[in-house]
GROMACS .gro file of C-alpha atoms in nm:
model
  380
    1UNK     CA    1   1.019  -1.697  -2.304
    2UNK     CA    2   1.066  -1.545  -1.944
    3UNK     CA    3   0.727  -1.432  -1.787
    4UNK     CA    4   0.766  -1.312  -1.424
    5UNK     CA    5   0.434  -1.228  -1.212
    6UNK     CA    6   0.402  -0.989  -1.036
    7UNK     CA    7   0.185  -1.079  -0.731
    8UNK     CA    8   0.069  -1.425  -0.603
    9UNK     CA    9  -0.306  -1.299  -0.462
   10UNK     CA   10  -0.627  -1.528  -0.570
   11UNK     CA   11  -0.624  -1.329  -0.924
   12UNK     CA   12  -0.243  -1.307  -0.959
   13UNK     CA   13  -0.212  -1.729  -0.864
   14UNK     CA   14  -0.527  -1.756  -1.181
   15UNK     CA   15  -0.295  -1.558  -1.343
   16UNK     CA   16   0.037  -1.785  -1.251
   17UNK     CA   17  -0.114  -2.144  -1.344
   18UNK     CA   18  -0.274  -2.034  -1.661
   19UNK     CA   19   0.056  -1.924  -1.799
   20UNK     CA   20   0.210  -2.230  -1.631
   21UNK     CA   21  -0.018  -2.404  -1.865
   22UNK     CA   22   0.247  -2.281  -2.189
   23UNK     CA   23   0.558  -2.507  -2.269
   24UNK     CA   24   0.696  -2.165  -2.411
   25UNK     CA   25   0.675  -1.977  -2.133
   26UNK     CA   26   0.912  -2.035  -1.833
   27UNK     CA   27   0.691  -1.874  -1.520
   28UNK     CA   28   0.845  -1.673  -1.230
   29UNK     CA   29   0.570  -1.559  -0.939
   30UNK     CA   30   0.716  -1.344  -0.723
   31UNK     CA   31   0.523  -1.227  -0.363
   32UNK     CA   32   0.630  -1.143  -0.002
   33UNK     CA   33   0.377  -1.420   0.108
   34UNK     CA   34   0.592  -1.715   0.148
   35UNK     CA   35   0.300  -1.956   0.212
   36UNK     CA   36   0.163  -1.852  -0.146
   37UNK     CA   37   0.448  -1.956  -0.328
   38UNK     CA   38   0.471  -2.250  -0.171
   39UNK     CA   39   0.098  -2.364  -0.242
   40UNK     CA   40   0.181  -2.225  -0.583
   41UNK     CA   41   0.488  -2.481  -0.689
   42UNK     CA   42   0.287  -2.728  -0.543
   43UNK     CA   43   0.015  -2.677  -0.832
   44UNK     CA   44   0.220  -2.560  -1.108
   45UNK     CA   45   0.608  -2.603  -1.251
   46UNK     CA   46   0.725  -2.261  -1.205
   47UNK     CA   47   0.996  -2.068  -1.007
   48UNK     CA   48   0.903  -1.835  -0.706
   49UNK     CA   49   1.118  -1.515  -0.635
   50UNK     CA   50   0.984  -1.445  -0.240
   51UNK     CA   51   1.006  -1.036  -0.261
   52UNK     CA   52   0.884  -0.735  -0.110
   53UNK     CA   53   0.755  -0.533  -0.404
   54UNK     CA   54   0.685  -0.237  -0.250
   55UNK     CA   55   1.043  -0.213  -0.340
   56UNK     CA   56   1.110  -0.043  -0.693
   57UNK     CA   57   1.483  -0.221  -0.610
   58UNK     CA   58   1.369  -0.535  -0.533
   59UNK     CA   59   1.133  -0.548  -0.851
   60UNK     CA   60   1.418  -0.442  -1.092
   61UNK     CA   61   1.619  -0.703  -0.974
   62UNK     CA   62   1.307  -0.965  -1.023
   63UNK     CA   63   1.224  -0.830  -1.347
   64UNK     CA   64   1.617  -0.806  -1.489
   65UNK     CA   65   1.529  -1.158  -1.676
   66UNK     CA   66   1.220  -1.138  -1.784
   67UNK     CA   67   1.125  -1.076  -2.117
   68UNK     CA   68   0.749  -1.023  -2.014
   69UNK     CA   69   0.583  -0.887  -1.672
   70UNK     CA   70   0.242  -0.933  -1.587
   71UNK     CA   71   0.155  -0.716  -1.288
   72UNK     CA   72  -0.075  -0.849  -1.059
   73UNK     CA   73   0.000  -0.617  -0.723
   74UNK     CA   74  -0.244  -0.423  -0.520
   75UNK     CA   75  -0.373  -0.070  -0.651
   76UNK     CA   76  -0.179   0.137  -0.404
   77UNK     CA   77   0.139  -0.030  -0.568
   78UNK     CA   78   0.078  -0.010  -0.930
   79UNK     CA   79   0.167   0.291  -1.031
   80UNK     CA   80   0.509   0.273  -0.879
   81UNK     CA   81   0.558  -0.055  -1.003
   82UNK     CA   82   0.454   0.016  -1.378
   83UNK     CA   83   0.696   0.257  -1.371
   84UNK     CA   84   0.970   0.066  -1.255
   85UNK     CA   85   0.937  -0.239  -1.490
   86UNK     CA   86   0.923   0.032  -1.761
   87UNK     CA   87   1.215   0.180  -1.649
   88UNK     CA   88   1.391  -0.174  -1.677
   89UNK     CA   89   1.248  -0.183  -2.028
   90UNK     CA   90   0.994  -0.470  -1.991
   91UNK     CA   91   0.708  -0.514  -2.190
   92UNK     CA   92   0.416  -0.597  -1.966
   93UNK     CA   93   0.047  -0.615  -1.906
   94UNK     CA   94  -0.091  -0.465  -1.571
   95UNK     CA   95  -0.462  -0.531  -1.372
   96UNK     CA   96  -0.376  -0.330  -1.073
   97UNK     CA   97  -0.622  -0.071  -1.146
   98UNK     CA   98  -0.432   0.208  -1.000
   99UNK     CA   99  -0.580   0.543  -0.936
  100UNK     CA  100  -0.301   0.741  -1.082
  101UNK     CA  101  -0.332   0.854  -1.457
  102UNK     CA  102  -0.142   0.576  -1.656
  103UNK     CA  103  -0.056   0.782  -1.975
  104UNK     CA  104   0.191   0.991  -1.744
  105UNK     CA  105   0.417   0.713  -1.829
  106UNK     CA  106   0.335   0.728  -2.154
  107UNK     CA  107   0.651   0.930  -2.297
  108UNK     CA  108   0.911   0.687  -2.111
  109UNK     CA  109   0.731   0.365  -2.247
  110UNK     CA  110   0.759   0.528  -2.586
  111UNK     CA  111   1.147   0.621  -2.494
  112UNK     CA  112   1.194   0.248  -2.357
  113UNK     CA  113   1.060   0.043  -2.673
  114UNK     CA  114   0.778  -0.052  -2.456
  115UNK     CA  115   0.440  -0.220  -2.448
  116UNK     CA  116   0.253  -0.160  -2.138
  117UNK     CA  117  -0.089  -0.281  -2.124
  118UNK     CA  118  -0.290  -0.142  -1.844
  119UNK     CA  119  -0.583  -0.207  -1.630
  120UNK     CA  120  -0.640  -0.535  -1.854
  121UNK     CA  121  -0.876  -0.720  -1.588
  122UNK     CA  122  -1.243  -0.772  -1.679
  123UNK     CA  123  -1.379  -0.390  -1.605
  124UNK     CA  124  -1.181  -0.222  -1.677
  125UNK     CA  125  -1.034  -0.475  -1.917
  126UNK     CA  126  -1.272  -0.690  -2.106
  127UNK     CA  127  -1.532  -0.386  -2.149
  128UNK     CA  128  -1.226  -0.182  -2.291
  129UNK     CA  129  -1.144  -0.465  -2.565
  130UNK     CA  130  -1.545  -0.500  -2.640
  131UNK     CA  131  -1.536  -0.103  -2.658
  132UNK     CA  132  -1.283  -0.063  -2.893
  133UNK     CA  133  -1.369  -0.395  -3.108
  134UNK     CA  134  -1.723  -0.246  -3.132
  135UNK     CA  135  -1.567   0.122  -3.276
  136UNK     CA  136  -1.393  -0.043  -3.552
  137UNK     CA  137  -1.744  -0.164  -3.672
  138UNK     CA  138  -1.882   0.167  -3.634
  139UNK     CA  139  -1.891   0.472  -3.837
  140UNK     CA  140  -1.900   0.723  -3.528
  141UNK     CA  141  -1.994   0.604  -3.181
  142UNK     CA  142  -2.293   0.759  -2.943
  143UNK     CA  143  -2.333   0.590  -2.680
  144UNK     CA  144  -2.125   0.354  -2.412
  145UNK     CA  145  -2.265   0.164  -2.145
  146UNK     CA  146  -2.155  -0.067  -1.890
  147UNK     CA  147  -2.305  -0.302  -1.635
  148UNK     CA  148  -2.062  -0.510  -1.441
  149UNK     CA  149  -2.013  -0.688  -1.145
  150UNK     CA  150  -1.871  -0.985  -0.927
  151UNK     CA  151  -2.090  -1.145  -0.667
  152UNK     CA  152  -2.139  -1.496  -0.441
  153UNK     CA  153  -2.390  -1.719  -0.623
  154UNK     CA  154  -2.533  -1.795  -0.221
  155UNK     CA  155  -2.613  -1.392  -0.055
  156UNK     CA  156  -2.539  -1.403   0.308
  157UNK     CA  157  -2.671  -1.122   0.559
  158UNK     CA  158  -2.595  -0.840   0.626
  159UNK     CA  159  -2.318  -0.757   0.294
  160UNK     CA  160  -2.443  -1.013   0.049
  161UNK     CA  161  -2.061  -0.941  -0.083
  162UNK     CA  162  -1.742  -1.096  -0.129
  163UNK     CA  163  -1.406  -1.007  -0.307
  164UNK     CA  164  -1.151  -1.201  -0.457
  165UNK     CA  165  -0.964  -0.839  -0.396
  166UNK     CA  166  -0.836  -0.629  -0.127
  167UNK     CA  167  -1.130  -0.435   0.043
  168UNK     CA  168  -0.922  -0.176   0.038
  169UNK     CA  169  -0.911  -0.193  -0.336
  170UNK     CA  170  -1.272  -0.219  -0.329
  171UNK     CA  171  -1.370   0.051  -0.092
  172UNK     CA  172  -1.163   0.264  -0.321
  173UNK     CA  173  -1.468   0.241  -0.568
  174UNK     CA  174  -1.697   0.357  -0.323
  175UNK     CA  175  -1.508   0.672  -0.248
  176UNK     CA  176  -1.357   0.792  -0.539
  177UNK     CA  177  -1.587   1.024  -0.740
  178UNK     CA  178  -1.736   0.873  -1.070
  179UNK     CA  179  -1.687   1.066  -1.349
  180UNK     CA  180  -1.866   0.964  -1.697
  181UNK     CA  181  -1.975   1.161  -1.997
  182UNK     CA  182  -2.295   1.320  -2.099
  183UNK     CA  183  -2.398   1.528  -2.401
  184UNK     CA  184  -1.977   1.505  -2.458
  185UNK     CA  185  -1.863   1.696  -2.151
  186UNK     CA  186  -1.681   1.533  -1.858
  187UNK     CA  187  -1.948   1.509  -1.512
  188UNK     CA  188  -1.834   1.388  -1.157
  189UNK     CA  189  -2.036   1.282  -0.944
  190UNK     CA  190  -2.011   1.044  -0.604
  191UNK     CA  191  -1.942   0.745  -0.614
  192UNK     CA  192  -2.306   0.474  -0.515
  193UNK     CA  193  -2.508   0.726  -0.684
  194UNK     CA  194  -2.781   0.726  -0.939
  195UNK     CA  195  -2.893   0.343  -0.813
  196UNK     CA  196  -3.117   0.172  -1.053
  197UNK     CA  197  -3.213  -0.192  -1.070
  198UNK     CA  198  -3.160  -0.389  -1.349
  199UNK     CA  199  -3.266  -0.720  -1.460
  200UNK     CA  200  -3.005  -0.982  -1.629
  201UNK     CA  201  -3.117  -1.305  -1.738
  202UNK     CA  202  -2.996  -1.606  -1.538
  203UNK     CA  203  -2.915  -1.359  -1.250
  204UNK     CA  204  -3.236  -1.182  -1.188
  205UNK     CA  205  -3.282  -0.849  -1.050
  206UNK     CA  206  -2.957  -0.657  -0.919
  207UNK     CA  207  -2.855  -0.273  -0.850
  208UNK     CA  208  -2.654  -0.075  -1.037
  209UNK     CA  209  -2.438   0.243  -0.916
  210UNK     CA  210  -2.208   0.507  -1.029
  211UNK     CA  211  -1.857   0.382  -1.022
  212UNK     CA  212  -1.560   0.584  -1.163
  213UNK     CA  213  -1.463   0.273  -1.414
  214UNK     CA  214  -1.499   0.454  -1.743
  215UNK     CA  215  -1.075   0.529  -1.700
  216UNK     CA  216  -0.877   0.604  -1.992
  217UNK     CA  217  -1.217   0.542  -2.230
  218UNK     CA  218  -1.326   0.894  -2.112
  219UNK     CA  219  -0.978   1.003  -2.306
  220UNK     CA  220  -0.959   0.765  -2.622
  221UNK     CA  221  -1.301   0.682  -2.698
  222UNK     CA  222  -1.527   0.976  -2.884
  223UNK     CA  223  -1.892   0.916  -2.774
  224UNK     CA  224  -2.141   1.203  -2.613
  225UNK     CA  225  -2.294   0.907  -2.394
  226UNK     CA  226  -2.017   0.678  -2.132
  227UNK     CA  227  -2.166   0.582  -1.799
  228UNK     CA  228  -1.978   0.220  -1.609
  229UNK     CA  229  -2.231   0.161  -1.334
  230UNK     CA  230  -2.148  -0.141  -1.113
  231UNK     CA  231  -2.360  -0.459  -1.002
  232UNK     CA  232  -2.515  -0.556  -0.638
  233UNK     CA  233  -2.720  -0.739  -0.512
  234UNK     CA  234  -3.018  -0.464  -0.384
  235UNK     CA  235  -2.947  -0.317  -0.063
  236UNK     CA  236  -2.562  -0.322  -0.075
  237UNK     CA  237  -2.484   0.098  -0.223
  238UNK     CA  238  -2.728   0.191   0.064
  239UNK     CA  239  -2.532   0.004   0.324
  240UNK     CA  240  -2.199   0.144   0.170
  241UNK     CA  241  -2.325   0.509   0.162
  242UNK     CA  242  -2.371   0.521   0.526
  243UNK     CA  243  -2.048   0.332   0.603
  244UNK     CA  244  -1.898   0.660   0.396
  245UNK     CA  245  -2.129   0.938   0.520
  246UNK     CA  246  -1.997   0.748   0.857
  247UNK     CA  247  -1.627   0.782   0.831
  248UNK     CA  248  -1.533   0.453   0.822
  249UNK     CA  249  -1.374   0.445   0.479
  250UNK     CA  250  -1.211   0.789   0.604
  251UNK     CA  251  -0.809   0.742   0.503
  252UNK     CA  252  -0.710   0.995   0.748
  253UNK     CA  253  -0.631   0.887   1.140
  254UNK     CA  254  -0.803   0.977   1.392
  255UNK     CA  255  -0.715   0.975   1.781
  256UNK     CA  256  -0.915   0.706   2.032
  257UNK     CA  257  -0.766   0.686   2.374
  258UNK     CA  258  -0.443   0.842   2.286
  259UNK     CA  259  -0.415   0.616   1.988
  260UNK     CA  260  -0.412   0.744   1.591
  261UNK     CA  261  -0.672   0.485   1.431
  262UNK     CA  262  -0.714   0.493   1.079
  263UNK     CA  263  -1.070   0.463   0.968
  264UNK     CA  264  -1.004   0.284   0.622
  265UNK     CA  265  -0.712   0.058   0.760
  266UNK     CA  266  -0.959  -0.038   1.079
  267UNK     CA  267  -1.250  -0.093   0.861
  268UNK     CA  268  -1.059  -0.278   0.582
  269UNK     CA  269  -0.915  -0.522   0.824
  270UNK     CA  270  -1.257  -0.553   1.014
  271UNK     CA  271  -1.427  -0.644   0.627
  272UNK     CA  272  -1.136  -0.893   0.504
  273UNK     CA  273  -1.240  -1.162   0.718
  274UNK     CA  274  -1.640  -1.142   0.588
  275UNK     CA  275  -1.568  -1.059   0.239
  276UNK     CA  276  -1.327  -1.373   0.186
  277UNK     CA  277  -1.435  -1.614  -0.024
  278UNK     CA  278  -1.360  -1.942   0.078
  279UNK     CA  279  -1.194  -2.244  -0.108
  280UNK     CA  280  -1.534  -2.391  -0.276
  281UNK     CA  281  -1.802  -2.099  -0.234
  282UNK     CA  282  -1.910  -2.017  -0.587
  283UNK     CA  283  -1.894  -1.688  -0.715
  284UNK     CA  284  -2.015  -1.560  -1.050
  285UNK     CA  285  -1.912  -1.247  -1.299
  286UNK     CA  286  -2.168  -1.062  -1.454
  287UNK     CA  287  -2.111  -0.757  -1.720
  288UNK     CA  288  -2.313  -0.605  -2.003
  289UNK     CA  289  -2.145  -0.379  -2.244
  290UNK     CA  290  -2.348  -0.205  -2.460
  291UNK     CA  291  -2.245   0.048  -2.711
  292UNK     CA  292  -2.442   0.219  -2.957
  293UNK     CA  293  -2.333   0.428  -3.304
  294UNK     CA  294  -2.393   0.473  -3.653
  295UNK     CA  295  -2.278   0.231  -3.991
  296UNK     CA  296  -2.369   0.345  -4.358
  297UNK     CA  297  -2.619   0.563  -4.179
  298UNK     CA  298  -2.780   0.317  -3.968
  299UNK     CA  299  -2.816   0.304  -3.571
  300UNK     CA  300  -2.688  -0.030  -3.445
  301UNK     CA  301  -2.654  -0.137  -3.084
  302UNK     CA  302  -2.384  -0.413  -2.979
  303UNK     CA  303  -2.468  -0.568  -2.674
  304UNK     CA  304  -2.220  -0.778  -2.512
  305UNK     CA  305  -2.328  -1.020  -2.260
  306UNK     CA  306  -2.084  -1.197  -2.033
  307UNK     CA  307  -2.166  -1.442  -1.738
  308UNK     CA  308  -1.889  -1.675  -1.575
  309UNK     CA  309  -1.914  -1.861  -1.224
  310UNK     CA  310  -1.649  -2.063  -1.002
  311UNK     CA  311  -1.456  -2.349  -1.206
  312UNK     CA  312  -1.478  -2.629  -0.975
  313UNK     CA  313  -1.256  -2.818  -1.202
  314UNK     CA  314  -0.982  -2.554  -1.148
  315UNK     CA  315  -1.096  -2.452  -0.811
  316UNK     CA  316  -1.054  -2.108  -0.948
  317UNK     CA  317  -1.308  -1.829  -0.840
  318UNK     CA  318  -1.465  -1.684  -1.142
  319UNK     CA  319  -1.365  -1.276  -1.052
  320UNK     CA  320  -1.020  -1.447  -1.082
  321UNK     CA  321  -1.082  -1.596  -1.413
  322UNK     CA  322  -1.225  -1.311  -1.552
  323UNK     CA  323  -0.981  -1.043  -1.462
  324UNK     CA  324  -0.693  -1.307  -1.479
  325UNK     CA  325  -0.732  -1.483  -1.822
  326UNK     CA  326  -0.801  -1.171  -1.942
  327UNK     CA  327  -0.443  -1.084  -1.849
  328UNK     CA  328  -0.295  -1.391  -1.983
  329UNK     CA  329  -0.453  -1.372  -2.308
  330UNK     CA  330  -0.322  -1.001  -2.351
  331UNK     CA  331   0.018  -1.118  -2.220
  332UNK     CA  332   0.011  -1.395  -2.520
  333UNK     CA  333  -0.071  -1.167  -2.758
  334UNK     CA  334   0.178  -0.948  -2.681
  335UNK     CA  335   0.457  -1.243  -2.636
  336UNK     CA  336   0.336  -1.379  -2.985
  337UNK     CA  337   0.326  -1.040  -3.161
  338UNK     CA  338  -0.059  -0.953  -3.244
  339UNK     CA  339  -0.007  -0.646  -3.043
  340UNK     CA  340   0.249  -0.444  -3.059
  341UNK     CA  341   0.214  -0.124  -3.013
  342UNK     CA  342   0.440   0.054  -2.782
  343UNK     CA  343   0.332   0.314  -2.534
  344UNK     CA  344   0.072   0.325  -2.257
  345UNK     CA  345  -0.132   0.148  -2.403
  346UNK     CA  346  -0.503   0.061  -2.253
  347UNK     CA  347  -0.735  -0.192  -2.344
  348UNK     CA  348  -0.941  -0.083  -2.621
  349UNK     CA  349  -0.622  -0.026  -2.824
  350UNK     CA  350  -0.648  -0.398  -2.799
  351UNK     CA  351  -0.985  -0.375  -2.920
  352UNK     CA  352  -0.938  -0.203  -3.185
  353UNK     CA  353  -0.651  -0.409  -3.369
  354UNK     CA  354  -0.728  -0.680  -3.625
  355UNK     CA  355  -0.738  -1.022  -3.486
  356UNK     CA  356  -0.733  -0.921  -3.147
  357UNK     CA  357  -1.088  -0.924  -3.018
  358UNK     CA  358  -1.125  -1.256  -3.234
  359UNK     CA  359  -0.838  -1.456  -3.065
  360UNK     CA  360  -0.954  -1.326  -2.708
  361UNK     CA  361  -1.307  -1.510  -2.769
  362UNK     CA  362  -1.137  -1.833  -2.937
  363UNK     CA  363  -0.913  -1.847  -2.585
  364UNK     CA  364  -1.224  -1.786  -2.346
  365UNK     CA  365  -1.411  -2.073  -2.509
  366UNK     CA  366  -1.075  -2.269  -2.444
  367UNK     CA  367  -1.105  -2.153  -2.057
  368UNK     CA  368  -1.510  -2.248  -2.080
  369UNK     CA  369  -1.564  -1.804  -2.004
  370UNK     CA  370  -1.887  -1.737  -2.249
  371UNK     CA  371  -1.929  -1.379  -2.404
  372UNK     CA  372  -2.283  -1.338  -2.599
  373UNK     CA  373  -2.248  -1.062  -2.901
  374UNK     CA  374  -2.567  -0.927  -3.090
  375UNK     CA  375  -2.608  -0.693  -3.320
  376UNK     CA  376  -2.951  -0.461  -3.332
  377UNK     CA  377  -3.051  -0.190  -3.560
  378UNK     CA  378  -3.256   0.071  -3.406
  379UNK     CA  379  -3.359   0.305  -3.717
  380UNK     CA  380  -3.202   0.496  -3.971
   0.00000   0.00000   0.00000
């Protein structure tokens, strides 16, 4: 089978070499970095397909012999590139987290034949799968929770931060409004808000904010209660909120000395070089999903617990092992035929289909990724 990638980043490379891995699968990374295909070939037998795929041309001609495409491009480009490997006919599985409203391409996935898994990373992703695994043991569902975040295992002044992303991509969370659910209506409201600390075990204490990650669960899953909230170490919303309130993450230009500056581009670049992770620095990925319902008139709560750091076997960062095998598990299950619905189709419709959830755990263990599940029953 013909997989092409999308995208040769640190999570779309995780992405590459784990599919590499498959005697089935013939690989194609495609990328306008040069230098990243090159390191690429070097660690894995594939092809490379050097591309500029901002280009809905140039990605139907990359795509035209696939028979599977794993997107792996930057937010700003997925929607446009969903669309166009649609258009092509493609089955594919996407983690570029785009802020456009996925199930607009819902009718011509269904008119194409289809399967287009979106925002499969770890959150949204994972948390989608554990959400819709965790309905299908429920009578009704109540309540949806979710803690989640990537961080370096060593905190350095003055962020304490680092991204196997684009800050831009990043920064994007601290702008856009969060919207969850309470008492079963929609709310909005900003983005680093409502910070609480919470304590994790084997982490220790961290802060949690309002992020808008709740995504297509806000449309497919029925529960009063949905709040994602993400993870930092204390200290870091505060910092963010007066970058905001500042301007800095302000996508509009502005004129100094004559000049039209933009904010976000300026402050982006300004971040990239801090918030890189380097080769060997260890990083870990932290999430708790909880969601709570009612079986044969009990109240149970499923709490999911995952914790993952840098694979120094593998030299692979754990954010990119998280949101990437995540990804490549999803792609195999949709090469192999477990899923196969067609349609927009977001994680927990993953979740919620029999074997699914069960074959995503066997294939973390394989990749050494441990997810804790228990089961509680609050009262009757």
């Amino acid at each position: 089978m013909n997989i092409t990638v999308l995208g040769a980043g640190l999570v779309g490379s995780a992405i590459v070499k784990d599919l590499a891995r498959d005697p089935n699968f013939a690989v194609t990374a495609a990328d306008i970095n040069p230098q990243a295909l090159r390191r690429l070939q070097t660690e894995a037998p594939i092809t490379t397909a050097p591309a500029n795929l901002q280009d809905p041309h140039t990605v139907a001609q990359v795509v035209s012999s696939a028979d599977l495409v794993v997107c792996a491009v930057p937010g700003f480009m997925g929607f446009e590139t969903v669309k166009t490997v649609i258009e092509a006919g493609k089955n594919l599985v996407d983690i570029s987290f785009f802020p456009e409203d996925a199930f607009a391409l819902d009718e011509l996935a269904q008119q194409r034949g289809v399967t287009a898994v979106v925002d499969c990373g770890v959150a949204p992703g994972l948390c989608n799968i554990m959400a819709g695994h965790a309905e299908t043991q429920l009578d009704s569902v109540e309540r949806y929770l979710c803690y989640v975040g990537g961080l370096p295992k060593i905190r350095s002044w003055p962020y304490e931060y680092k991204a196997v992303f684009s800050p831009a991509d990043v920064l994007e969370e601290y702008t856009r409004p969060a919207r969850f659910v309470e008492y079963g209506r929609p709310v909005t409201r900003p983005a680093l808000s409502d910070v609480e600390l919470v304590e994790l075990p084997g982490v220790g204490t961290l802060e949690a904010f309002n992020t808008d990650g709740l995504r297509s669960l806000m449309r497919t899953l029925d529960a009063p209660f949905m709040k994602e909230k993400t993870l930092r170490y204390p200290g870091h919303a505060n910092l963010m909120r007066v970058f905001r309130e500042s301007g800095f993450f302000n996508p509009e230009p502005v004129a100094v000395n004559g000049q039209n500056v933009t904010p976000l581009e300026l402050t982006s670049q300004l971040l990239f070089d801090q918030w890189k992770l380097q080769p060997d620095e260890v990083d870990f990925t932290v999430m708790r999903v909880v969601v709570e319902g009612q079986r044969n008139g009990q109240i149970l709560r499923t709490t999911f617990d995952l914790y993952d750091e840098y694979d120094p076997a593998t030299a692979t960062h754990s954010m990119a092992r998280t949101t990437g095998y995540t990804a490549t598990i999803v792609a195999r299950q949709v090469a192999g035929g477990l899923f196969t619905k067609k349609g927009i189709c977001p994680p927990e419709f993953v979740g919620r289909t029999p074997g699914c959830f069960e074959n995503l755990l066997e294939e973390y263990e394989r990749r050494n990724i441990q997810v804790r599940q228990t089961t509680a029953v609050l009262g009757n």
